[in-house]
N, C-alpha and C. Protein backbone atom coordinates (compact mmCIF):
# COMPACT_ATOMS: atom_id res chain seq x y z
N UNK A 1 145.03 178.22 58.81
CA UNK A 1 145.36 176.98 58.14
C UNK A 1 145.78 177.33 56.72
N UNK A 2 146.86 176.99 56.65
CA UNK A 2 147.32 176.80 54.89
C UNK A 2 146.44 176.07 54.16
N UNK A 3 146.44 176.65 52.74
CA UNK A 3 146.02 176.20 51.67
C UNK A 3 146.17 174.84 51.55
N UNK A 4 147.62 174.13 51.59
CA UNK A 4 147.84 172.83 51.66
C UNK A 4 147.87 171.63 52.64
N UNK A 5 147.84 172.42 54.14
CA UNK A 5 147.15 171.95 55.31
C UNK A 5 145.20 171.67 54.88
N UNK A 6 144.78 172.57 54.35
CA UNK A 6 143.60 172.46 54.41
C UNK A 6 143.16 171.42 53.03
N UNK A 7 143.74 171.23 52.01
CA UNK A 7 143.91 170.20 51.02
C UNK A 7 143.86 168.70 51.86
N UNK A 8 145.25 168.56 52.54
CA UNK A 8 145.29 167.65 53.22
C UNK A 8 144.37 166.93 54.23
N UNK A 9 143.43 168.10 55.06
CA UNK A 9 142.79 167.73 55.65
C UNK A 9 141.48 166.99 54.95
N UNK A 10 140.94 167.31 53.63
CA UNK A 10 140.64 167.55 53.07
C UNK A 10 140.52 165.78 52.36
N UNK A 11 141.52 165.45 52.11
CA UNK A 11 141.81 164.45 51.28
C UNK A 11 141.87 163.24 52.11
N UNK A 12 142.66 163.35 54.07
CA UNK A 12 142.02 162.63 54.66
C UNK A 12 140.80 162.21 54.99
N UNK A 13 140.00 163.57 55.42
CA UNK A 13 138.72 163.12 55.41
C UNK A 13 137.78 162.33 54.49
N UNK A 14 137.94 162.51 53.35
CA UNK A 14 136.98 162.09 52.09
C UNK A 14 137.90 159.91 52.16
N UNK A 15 139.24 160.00 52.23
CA UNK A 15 139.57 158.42 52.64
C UNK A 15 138.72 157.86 53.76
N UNK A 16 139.01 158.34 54.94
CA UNK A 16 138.33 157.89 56.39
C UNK A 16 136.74 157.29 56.03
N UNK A 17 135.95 158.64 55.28
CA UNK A 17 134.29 158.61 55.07
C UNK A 17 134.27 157.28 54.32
N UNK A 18 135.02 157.31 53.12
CA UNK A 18 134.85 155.93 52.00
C UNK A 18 135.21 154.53 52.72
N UNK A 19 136.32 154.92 53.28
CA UNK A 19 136.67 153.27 54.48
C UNK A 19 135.38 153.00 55.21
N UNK A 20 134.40 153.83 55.63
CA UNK A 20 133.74 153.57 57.01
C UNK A 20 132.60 153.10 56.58
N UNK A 21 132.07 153.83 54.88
CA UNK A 21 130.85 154.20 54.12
C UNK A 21 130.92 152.20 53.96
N UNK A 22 132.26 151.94 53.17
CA UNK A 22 132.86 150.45 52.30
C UNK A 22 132.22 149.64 53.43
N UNK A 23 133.18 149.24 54.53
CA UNK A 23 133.48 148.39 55.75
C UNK A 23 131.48 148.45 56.07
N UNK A 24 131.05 149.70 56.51
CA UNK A 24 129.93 149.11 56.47
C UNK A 24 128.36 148.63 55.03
N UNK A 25 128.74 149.47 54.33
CA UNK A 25 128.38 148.46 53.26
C UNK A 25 128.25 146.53 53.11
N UNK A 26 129.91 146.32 53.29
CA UNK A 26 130.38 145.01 53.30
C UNK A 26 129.53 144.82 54.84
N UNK A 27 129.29 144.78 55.64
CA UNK A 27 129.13 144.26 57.04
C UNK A 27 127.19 144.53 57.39
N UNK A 28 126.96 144.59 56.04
CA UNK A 28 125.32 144.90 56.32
C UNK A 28 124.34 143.66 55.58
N UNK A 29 123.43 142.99 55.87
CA UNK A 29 123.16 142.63 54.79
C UNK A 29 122.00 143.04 54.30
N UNK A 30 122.01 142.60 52.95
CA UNK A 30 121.12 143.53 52.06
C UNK A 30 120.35 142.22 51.12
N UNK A 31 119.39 141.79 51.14
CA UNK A 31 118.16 141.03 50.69
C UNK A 31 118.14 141.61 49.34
N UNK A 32 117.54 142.84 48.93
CA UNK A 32 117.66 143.41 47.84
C UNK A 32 118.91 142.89 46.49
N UNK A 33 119.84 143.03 47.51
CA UNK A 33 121.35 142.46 45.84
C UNK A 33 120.66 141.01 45.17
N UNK A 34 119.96 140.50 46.16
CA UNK A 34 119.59 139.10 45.43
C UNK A 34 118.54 139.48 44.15
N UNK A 35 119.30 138.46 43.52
CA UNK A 35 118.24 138.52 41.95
C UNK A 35 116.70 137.44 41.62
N UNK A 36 115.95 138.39 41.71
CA UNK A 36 114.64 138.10 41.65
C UNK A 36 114.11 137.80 40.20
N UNK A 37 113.35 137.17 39.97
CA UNK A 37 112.61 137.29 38.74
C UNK A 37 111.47 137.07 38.74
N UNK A 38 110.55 137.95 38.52
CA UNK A 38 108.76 138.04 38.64
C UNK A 38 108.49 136.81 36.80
N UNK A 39 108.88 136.69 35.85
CA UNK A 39 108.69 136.17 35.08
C UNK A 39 107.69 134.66 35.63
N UNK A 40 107.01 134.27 34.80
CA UNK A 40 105.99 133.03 35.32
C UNK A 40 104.40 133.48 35.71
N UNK A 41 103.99 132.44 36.48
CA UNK A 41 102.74 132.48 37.18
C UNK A 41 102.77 133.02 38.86
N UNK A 42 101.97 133.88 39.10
CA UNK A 42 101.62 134.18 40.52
C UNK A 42 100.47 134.46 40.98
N UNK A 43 100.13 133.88 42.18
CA UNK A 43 98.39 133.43 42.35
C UNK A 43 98.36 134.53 43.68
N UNK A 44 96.86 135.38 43.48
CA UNK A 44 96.77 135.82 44.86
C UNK A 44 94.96 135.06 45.32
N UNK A 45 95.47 135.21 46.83
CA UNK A 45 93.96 134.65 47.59
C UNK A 45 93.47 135.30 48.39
N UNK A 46 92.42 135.53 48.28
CA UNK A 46 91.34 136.72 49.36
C UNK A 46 90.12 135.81 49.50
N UNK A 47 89.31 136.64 49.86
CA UNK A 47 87.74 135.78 50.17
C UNK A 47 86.77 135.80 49.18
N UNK A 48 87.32 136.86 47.84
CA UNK A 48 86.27 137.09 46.86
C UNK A 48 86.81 136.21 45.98
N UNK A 49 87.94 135.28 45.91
CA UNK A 49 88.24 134.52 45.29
C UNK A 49 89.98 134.20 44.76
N UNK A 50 89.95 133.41 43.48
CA UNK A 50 91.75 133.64 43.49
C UNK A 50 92.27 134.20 41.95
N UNK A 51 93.17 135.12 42.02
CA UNK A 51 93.44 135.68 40.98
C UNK A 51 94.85 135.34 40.41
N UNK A 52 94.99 135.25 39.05
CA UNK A 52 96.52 134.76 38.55
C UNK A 52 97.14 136.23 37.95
N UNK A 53 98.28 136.37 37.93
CA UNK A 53 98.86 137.16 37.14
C UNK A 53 100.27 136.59 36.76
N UNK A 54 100.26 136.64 35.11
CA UNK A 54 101.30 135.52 34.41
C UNK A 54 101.97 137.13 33.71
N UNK A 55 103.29 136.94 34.01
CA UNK A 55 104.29 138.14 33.54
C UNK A 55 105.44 137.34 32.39
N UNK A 56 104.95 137.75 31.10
CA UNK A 56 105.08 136.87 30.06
C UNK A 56 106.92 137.13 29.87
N UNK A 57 107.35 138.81 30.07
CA UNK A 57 108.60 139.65 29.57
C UNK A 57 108.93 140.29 30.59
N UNK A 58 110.07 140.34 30.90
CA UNK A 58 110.78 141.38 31.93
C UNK A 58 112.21 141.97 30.94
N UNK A 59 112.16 142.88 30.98
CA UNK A 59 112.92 143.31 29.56
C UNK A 59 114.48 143.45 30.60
N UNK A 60 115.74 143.94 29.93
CA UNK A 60 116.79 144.53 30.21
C UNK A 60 116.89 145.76 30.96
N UNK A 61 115.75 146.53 30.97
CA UNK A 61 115.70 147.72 31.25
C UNK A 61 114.37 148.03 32.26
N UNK A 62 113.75 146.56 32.66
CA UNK A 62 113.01 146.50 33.72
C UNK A 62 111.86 146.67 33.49
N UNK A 63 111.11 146.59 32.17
CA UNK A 63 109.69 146.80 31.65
C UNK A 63 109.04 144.93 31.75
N UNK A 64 107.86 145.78 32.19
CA UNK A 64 107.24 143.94 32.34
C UNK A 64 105.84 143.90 31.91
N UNK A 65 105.39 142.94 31.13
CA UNK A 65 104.25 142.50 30.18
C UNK A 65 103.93 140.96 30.71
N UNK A 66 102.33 141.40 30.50
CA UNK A 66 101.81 139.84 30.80
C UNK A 66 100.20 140.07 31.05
N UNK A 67 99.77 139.43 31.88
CA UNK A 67 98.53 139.08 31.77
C UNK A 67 97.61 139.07 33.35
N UNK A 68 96.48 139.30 33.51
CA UNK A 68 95.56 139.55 34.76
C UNK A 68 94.70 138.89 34.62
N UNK A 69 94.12 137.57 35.32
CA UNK A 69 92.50 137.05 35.25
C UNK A 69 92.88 137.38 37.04
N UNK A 70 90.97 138.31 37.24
CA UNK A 70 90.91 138.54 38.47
C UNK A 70 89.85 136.88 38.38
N UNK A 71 90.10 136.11 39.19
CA UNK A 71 88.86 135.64 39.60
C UNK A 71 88.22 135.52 40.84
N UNK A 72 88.23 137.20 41.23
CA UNK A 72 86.85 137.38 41.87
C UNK A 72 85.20 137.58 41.09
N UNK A 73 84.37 136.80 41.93
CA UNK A 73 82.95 136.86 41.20
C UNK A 73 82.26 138.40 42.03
N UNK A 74 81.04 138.66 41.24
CA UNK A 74 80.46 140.01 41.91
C UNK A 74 81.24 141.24 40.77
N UNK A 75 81.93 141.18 40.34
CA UNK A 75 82.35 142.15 39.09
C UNK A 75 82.76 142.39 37.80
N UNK A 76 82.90 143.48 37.26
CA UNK A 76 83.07 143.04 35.86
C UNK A 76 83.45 142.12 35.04
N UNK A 77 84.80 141.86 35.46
CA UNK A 77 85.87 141.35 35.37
C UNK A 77 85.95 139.74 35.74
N UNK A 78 85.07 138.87 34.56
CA UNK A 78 84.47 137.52 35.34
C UNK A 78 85.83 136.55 34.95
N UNK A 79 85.44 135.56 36.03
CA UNK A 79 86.84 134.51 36.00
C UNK A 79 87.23 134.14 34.88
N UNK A 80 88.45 133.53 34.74
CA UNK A 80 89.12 133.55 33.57
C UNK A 80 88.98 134.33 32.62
N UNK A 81 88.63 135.75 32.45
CA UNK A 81 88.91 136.48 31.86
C UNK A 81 90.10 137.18 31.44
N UNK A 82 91.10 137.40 30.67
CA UNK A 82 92.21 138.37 30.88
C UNK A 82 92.82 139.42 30.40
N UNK A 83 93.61 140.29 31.10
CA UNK A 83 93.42 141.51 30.64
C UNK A 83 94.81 142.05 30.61
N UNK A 84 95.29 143.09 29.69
CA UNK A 84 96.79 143.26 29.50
C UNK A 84 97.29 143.50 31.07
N UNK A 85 98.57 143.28 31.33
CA UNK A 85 99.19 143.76 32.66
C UNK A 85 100.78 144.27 31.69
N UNK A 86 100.86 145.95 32.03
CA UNK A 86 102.16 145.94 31.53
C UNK A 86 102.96 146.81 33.02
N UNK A 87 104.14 146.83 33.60
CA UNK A 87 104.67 147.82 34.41
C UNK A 87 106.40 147.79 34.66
N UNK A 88 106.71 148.02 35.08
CA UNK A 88 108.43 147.91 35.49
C UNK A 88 108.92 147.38 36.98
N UNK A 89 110.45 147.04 36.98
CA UNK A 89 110.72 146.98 37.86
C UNK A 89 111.76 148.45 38.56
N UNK A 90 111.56 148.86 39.97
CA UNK A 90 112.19 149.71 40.15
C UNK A 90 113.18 149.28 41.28
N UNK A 91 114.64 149.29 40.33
CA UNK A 91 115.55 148.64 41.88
C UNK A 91 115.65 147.11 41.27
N UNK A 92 116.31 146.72 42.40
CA UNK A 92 116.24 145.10 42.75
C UNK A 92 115.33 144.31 42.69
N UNK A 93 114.19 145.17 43.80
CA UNK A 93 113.33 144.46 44.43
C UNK A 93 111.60 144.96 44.08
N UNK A 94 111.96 146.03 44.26
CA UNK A 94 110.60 146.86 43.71
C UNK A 94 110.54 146.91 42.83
N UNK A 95 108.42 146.80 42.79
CA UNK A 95 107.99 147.17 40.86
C UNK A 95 106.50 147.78 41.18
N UNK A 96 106.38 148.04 39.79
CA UNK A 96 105.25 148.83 39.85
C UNK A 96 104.22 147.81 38.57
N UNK A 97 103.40 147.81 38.68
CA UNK A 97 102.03 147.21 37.50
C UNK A 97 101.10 148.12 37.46
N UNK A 98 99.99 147.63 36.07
CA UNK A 98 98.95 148.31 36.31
C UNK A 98 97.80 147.20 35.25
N UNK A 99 97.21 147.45 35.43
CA UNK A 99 95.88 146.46 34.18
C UNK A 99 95.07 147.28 34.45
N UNK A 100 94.85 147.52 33.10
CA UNK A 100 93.25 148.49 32.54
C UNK A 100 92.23 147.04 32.22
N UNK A 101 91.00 147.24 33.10
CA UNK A 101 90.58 146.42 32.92
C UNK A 101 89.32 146.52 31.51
N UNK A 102 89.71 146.19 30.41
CA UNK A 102 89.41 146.22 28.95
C UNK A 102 90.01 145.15 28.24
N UNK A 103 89.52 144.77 27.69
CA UNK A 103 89.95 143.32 26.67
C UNK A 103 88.78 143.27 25.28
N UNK A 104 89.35 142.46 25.07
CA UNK A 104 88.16 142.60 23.45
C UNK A 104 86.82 142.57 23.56
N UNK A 105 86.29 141.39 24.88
CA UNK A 105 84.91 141.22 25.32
C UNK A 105 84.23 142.10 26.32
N UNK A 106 85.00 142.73 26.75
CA UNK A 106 84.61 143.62 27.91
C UNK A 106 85.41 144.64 28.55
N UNK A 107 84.63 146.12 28.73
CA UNK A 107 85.03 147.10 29.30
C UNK A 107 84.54 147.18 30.73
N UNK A 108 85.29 147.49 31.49
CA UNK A 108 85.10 147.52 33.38
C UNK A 108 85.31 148.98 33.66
N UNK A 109 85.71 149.68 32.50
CA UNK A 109 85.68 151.07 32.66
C UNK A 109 86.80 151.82 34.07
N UNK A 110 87.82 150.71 34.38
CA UNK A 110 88.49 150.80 35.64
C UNK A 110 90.09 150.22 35.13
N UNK A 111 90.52 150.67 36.28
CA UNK A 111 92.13 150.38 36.66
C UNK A 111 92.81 149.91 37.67
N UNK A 112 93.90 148.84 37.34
CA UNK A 112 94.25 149.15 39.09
C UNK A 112 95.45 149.43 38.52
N UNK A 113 96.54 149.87 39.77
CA UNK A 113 98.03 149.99 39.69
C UNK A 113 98.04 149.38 40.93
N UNK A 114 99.04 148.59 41.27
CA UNK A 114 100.08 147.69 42.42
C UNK A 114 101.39 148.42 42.30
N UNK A 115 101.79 148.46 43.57
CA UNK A 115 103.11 148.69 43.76
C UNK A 115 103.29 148.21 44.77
N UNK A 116 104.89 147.36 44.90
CA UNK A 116 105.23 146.07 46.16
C UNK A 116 106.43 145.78 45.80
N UNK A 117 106.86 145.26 46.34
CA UNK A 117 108.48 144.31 46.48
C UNK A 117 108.12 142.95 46.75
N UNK A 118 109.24 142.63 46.06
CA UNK A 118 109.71 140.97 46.38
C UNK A 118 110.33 140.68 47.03
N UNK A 119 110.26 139.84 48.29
CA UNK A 119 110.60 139.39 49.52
C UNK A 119 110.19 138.23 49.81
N UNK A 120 110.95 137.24 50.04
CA UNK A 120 111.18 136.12 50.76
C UNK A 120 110.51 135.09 49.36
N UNK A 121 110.95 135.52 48.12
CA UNK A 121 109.32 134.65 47.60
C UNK A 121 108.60 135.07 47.36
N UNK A 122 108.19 136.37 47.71
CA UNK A 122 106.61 136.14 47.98
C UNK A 122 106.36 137.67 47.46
N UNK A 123 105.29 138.43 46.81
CA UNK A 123 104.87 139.73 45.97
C UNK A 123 104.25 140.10 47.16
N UNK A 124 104.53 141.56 47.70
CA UNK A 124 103.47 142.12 48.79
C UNK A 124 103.45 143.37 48.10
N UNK A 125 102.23 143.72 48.34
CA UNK A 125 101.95 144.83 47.05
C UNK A 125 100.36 145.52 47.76
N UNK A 126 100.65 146.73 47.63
CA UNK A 126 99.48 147.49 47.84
C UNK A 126 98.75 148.00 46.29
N UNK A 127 97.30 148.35 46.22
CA UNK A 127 96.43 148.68 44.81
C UNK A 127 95.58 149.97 45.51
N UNK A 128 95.47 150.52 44.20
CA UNK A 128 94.12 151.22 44.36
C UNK A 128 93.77 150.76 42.94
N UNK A 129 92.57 150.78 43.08
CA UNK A 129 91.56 150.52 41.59
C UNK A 129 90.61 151.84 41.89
N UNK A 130 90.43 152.14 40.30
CA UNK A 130 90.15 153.59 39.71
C UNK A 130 89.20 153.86 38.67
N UNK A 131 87.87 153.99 38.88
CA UNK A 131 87.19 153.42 38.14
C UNK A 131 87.19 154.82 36.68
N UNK A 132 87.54 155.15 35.68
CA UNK A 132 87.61 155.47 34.81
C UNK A 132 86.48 156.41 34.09
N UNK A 133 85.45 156.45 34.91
CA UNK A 133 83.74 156.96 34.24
C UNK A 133 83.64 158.00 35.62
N UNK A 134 84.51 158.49 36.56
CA UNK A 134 84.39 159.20 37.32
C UNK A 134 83.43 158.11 38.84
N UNK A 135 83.90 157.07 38.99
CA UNK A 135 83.57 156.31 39.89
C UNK A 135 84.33 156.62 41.15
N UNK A 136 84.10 155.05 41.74
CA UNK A 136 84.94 154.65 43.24
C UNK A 136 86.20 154.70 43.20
N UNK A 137 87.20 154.73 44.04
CA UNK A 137 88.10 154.50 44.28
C UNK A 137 88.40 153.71 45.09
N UNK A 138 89.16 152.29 45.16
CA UNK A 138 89.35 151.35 46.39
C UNK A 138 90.50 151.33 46.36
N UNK A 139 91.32 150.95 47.41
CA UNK A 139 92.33 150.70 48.21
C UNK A 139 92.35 149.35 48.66
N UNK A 140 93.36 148.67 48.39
CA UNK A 140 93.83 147.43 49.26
C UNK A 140 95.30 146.70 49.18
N UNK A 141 95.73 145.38 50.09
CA UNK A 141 97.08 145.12 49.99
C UNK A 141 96.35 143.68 49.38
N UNK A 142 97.25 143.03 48.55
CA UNK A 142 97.31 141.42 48.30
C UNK A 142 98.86 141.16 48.04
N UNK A 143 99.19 139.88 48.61
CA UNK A 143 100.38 139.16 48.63
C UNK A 143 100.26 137.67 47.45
N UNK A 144 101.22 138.00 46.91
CA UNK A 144 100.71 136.84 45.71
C UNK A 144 102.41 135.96 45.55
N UNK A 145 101.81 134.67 45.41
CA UNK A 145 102.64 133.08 45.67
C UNK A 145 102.60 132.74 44.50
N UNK A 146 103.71 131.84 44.47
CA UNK A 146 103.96 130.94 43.38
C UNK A 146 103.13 129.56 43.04
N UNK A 147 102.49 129.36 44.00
CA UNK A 147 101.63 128.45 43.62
C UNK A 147 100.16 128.54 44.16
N UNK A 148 99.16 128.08 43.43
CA UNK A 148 97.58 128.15 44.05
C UNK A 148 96.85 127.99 44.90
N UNK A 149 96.42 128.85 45.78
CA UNK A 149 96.28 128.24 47.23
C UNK A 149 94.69 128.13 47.37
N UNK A 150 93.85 128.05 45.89
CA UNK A 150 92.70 127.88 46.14
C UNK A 150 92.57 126.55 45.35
N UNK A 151 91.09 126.29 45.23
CA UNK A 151 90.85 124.83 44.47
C UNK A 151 90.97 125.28 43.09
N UNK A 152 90.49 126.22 42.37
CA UNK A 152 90.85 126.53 41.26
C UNK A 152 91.20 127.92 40.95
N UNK A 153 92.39 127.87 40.52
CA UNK A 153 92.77 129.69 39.50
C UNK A 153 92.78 129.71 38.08
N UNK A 154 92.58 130.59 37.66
CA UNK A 154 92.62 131.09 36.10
C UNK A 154 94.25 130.55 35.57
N UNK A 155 94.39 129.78 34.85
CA UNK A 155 95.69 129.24 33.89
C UNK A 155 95.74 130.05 32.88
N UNK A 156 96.85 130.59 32.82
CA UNK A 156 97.23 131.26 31.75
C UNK A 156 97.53 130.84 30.55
């Protein structure tokens, strides 16, 4: 094969790949292109109780600030209490958080980080919490809504 046979071949192929890569691009759909915004109030519900997390800033560059009252009872961390929440978004759809649980009145000596996507509405997000003094480690998923699905949550 010539040099310019093999150019050619060359230059078809890389057209063909981009037509096929485009066409299906366009012919897929993708949930993700939609524009989300975590900014506001979002309530999660379990059996230990209901927790708010109010995301005050979502910056240009995907950094996000705001606020954590767990109100589950049984731990440090008593209702309406709240505690910094700062993390990013990664993508469209995905983000990451974290709250050190410390505030002016109280140390919990712990952490959690969430990481989840936004879908349909709705925050689905897996945690581990980390307790900081060489403790436990827990694991769990919570899905958190736009509105309160218990009799009372922490107002931000």
């Amino acid at each position: 094969m010539t040099q310019s046979n093999y150019l050619l071949l060359t230059v078809l192929i890389f057209n063909l790949s981009s037509s096929l890569i485009t066409s299906q691009a366009k012919s897929t759909p993708d949930s993700t292109t939609e524009k989300h915004s975590l900014l506001g109030a979002w309530y999660n519900f379990n059996p230990h109780g209901c927790s708010t997390m109010y995301i005050t800033q979502a910056s240009k560059t995907g950094q996000l600030t705001g606020g954590f009252a767990s109100g589950q009872s049984g731990w440090c961390a008593k209702p309406e209490q709240w505690f910094s929440l700062t993390g990013h978004m990664i993508g469209e759809s995905a983000f990451e958080f974290k709250v050190n649980w410390q505030n002016r009145t109280q140390d919990c000596q712990s952490n959690t980080i969430w990481d989840g996507e936004i879908k349909d509405g709705l925050l689905y997000t897996n945690w581990v919490l980390t307790s900081t003094n060489g403790g436990e480690t827990y694991r769990g998923e919570d899905t958190f809504y736009r509105e309160c699905k218990c009799s009372h949550c922490p107002k931000p």
